[in-house]
mmCIF file of C-alpha atoms in Angstrom:
data_model
loop_
_atom_site.group_PDB
_atom_site.id
_atom_site.type_symbol
_atom_site.label_atom_id
_atom_site.label_comp_id
_atom_site.label_asym_id
_atom_site.label_seq_id
_atom_site.Cartn_x
_atom_site.Cartn_y
_atom_site.Cartn_z
ATOM 1 C CA UNK E 1 -40.611 -13.546 11.191
ATOM 2 C CA UNK E 2 -37.706 -13.163 13.627
ATOM 3 C CA UNK E 3 -36.063 -16.299 12.201
ATOM 4 C CA UNK E 4 -36.246 -14.836 8.686
ATOM 5 C CA UNK E 5 -34.646 -11.585 9.776
ATOM 6 C CA UNK E 6 -31.901 -13.360 11.739
ATOM 7 C CA UNK E 7 -31.229 -15.697 8.813
ATOM 8 C CA UNK E 8 -31.083 -12.780 6.406
ATOM 9 C CA UNK E 9 -28.673 -10.893 8.672
ATOM 10 C CA UNK E 10 -26.399 -13.928 8.990
ATOM 11 C CA UNK E 11 -26.412 -14.503 5.233
ATOM 12 C CA UNK E 12 -25.700 -10.817 4.612
ATOM 13 C CA UNK E 13 -22.821 -10.825 7.132
ATOM 14 C CA UNK E 14 -21.236 -13.923 5.569
ATOM 15 C CA UNK E 15 -21.473 -12.555 2.032
ATOM 16 C CA UNK E 16 -19.975 -9.172 2.932
ATOM 17 C CA UNK E 17 -17.182 -10.604 5.070
ATOM 18 C CA UNK E 18 -16.011 -12.826 2.204
ATOM 19 C CA UNK E 19 -15.640 -9.929 -0.212
ATOM 20 C CA UNK E 20 -13.685 -7.541 2.013
ATOM 21 C CA UNK E 21 -10.615 -6.164 0.284
ATOM 22 C CA UNK E 22 -7.393 -5.666 2.185
ATOM 23 C CA UNK E 23 -5.692 -2.467 1.079
ATOM 24 C CA UNK E 24 -2.535 -0.713 2.275
ATOM 25 C CA UNK E 25 -2.638 3.072 1.791
ATOM 26 C CA UNK E 26 0.364 5.187 0.848
ATOM 27 C CA UNK E 27 0.938 8.886 0.174
ATOM 28 C CA UNK E 28 3.948 9.370 -2.067
ATOM 29 C CA UNK E 29 5.752 12.675 -2.703
ATOM 30 C CA UNK E 30 8.436 13.225 -5.327
ATOM 31 C CA UNK E 31 10.929 15.741 -3.866
ATOM 32 C CA UNK E 32 13.508 15.196 -6.613
ATOM 33 C CA UNK E 33 14.300 17.272 -9.692
ATOM 34 C CA UNK E 34 13.222 14.448 -12.009
ATOM 35 C CA UNK E 35 10.104 12.578 -13.065
ATOM 36 C CA UNK E 36 9.815 9.194 -11.348
ATOM 37 C CA UNK E 37 8.718 6.368 -13.666
ATOM 38 C CA UNK E 38 7.512 2.802 -13.140
ATOM 39 C CA UNK E 39 6.825 3.366 -9.438
ATOM 40 C CA UNK E 40 4.992 0.676 -7.494
ATOM 41 C CA UNK E 41 4.598 -0.257 -3.829
ATOM 42 C CA UNK E 42 3.644 -3.833 -3.000
ATOM 43 C CA UNK E 43 4.154 -6.487 -0.353
ATOM 44 C CA UNK E 44 7.616 -7.917 -0.997
ATOM 45 C CA UNK E 45 6.136 -11.354 -1.826
ATOM 46 C CA UNK E 46 3.999 -9.923 -4.646
ATOM 47 C CA UNK E 47 5.092 -9.406 -8.227
ATOM 48 C CA UNK E 48 1.932 -7.684 -9.416
ATOM 49 C CA UNK E 49 0.875 -4.119 -8.928
ATOM 50 C CA UNK E 50 0.074 -0.949 -10.728
ATOM 51 C CA UNK E 51 2.816 1.315 -12.001
ATOM 52 C CA UNK E 52 2.569 5.088 -11.769
ATOM 53 C CA UNK E 53 4.698 8.110 -12.661
ATOM 54 C CA UNK E 54 5.254 11.227 -10.558
ATOM 55 C CA UNK E 55 6.457 14.562 -11.870
ATOM 56 C CA UNK E 56 8.893 16.581 -9.752
ATOM 57 C CA UNK E 57 7.126 18.031 -6.717
ATOM 58 C CA UNK E 58 4.023 15.895 -7.294
ATOM 59 C CA UNK E 59 2.187 14.084 -4.479
ATOM 60 C CA UNK E 60 -0.288 11.221 -4.920
ATOM 61 C CA UNK E 61 -2.268 8.597 -3.015
ATOM 62 C CA UNK E 62 -1.437 4.977 -3.831
ATOM 63 C CA UNK E 63 -3.396 1.882 -2.798
ATOM 64 C CA UNK E 64 -1.809 -1.564 -2.733
ATOM 65 C CA UNK E 65 -4.287 -4.454 -2.911
ATOM 66 C CA UNK E 66 -3.201 -7.116 -0.404
ATOM 67 C CA UNK E 67 -6.350 -9.255 -0.652
ATOM 68 C CA UNK E 68 -4.753 -12.138 -2.540
ATOM 69 C CA UNK E 69 -1.403 -12.388 -0.738
ATOM 70 C CA UNK E 70 -0.702 -15.189 1.738
ATOM 71 C CA UNK E 71 -1.776 -14.446 5.290
ATOM 72 C CA UNK E 72 1.821 -14.233 6.546
ATOM 73 C CA UNK E 73 4.056 -11.526 7.966
ATOM 74 C CA UNK E 74 6.222 -9.482 5.670
ATOM 75 C CA UNK E 75 7.419 -6.097 4.516
ATOM 76 C CA UNK E 76 6.614 -3.729 1.670
ATOM 77 C CA UNK E 77 8.835 -2.949 -1.287
ATOM 78 C CA UNK E 78 8.988 0.263 -3.290
ATOM 79 C CA UNK E 79 10.602 0.256 -6.716
ATOM 80 C CA UNK E 80 10.931 2.953 -9.360
ATOM 81 C CA UNK E 81 13.134 4.516 -12.018
ATOM 82 C CA UNK E 82 14.741 7.850 -11.162
ATOM 83 C CA UNK E 83 16.681 9.584 -13.957
ATOM 84 C CA UNK E 84 17.099 6.193 -15.666
ATOM 85 C CA UNK E 85 18.426 4.459 -12.531
ATOM 86 C CA UNK E 86 16.432 1.624 -10.947
ATOM 87 C CA UNK E 87 15.814 2.019 -7.197
ATOM 88 C CA UNK E 88 14.337 -0.582 -4.835
ATOM 89 C CA UNK E 89 13.913 -0.499 -1.072
ATOM 90 C CA UNK E 90 12.201 -2.782 1.426
ATOM 91 C CA UNK E 91 10.453 -1.060 4.342
ATOM 92 C CA UNK E 92 7.719 -1.382 6.952
ATOM 93 C CA UNK E 93 5.909 -4.435 8.221
ATOM 94 C CA UNK E 94 2.542 -6.128 7.816
ATOM 95 C CA UNK E 95 1.136 -8.985 9.899
ATOM 96 C CA UNK E 96 -0.957 -11.949 8.737
ATOM 97 C CA UNK E 97 -1.442 -10.247 5.358
ATOM 98 C CA UNK E 98 -2.892 -7.062 6.897
ATOM 99 C CA UNK E 99 -1.310 -3.602 7.157
ATOM 100 C CA UNK E 100 -0.604 -2.358 10.688
ATOM 101 C CA UNK E 101 -0.625 1.310 9.746
ATOM 102 C CA UNK E 102 -3.477 3.548 8.618
ATOM 103 C CA UNK E 103 -1.260 5.174 5.993
ATOM 104 C CA UNK E 104 2.428 5.297 5.135
ATOM 105 C CA UNK E 105 3.798 8.621 3.912
ATOM 106 C CA UNK E 106 6.731 8.230 1.537
ATOM 107 C CA UNK E 107 8.976 11.116 0.495
ATOM 108 C CA UNK E 108 11.399 10.366 -2.298
ATOM 109 C CA UNK E 109 14.444 12.623 -2.055
ATOM 110 C CA UNK E 110 17.432 12.896 -4.412
ATOM 111 C CA UNK E 111 19.548 10.452 -2.392
ATOM 112 C CA UNK E 112 17.174 8.780 0.109
ATOM 113 C CA UNK E 113 13.597 7.671 0.755
ATOM 114 C CA UNK E 114 11.822 8.783 3.937
ATOM 115 C CA UNK E 115 9.010 6.673 5.461
ATOM 116 C CA UNK E 116 6.496 7.835 8.067
ATOM 117 C CA UNK E 117 4.004 5.166 9.128
ATOM 118 C CA UNK E 118 0.864 6.582 10.746
ATOM 119 C CA UNK E 119 -0.497 3.856 13.015
ATOM 120 C CA UNK E 120 -3.631 5.281 14.625
ATOM 121 C CA UNK E 121 -6.910 4.615 12.860
#
């Protein structure tokens, strides 16, 4: 009986550990006078991701799936269109394909982007 339970626990642990998703969390605020289009935040080695739009003054949560990226070190990249102008900026750091921060707060201003990485879990 004990062997069955131990075997079942091991099998359950293996199956759940293989399906764990790696996700980086972001909170993005649009502090500009314009709607932001085609916004995405992804590891800078990734060309896929979901695009969102933010109206002026709007705040949203954004999750970047990092499960399928190489287990290397790198940075994130934010890209978007603001008043018809394409903006891109590299920021932050992840290690071995995993985010170091619990959440990154991003504030998009008229002429700059502010990043606040919250590290504690």
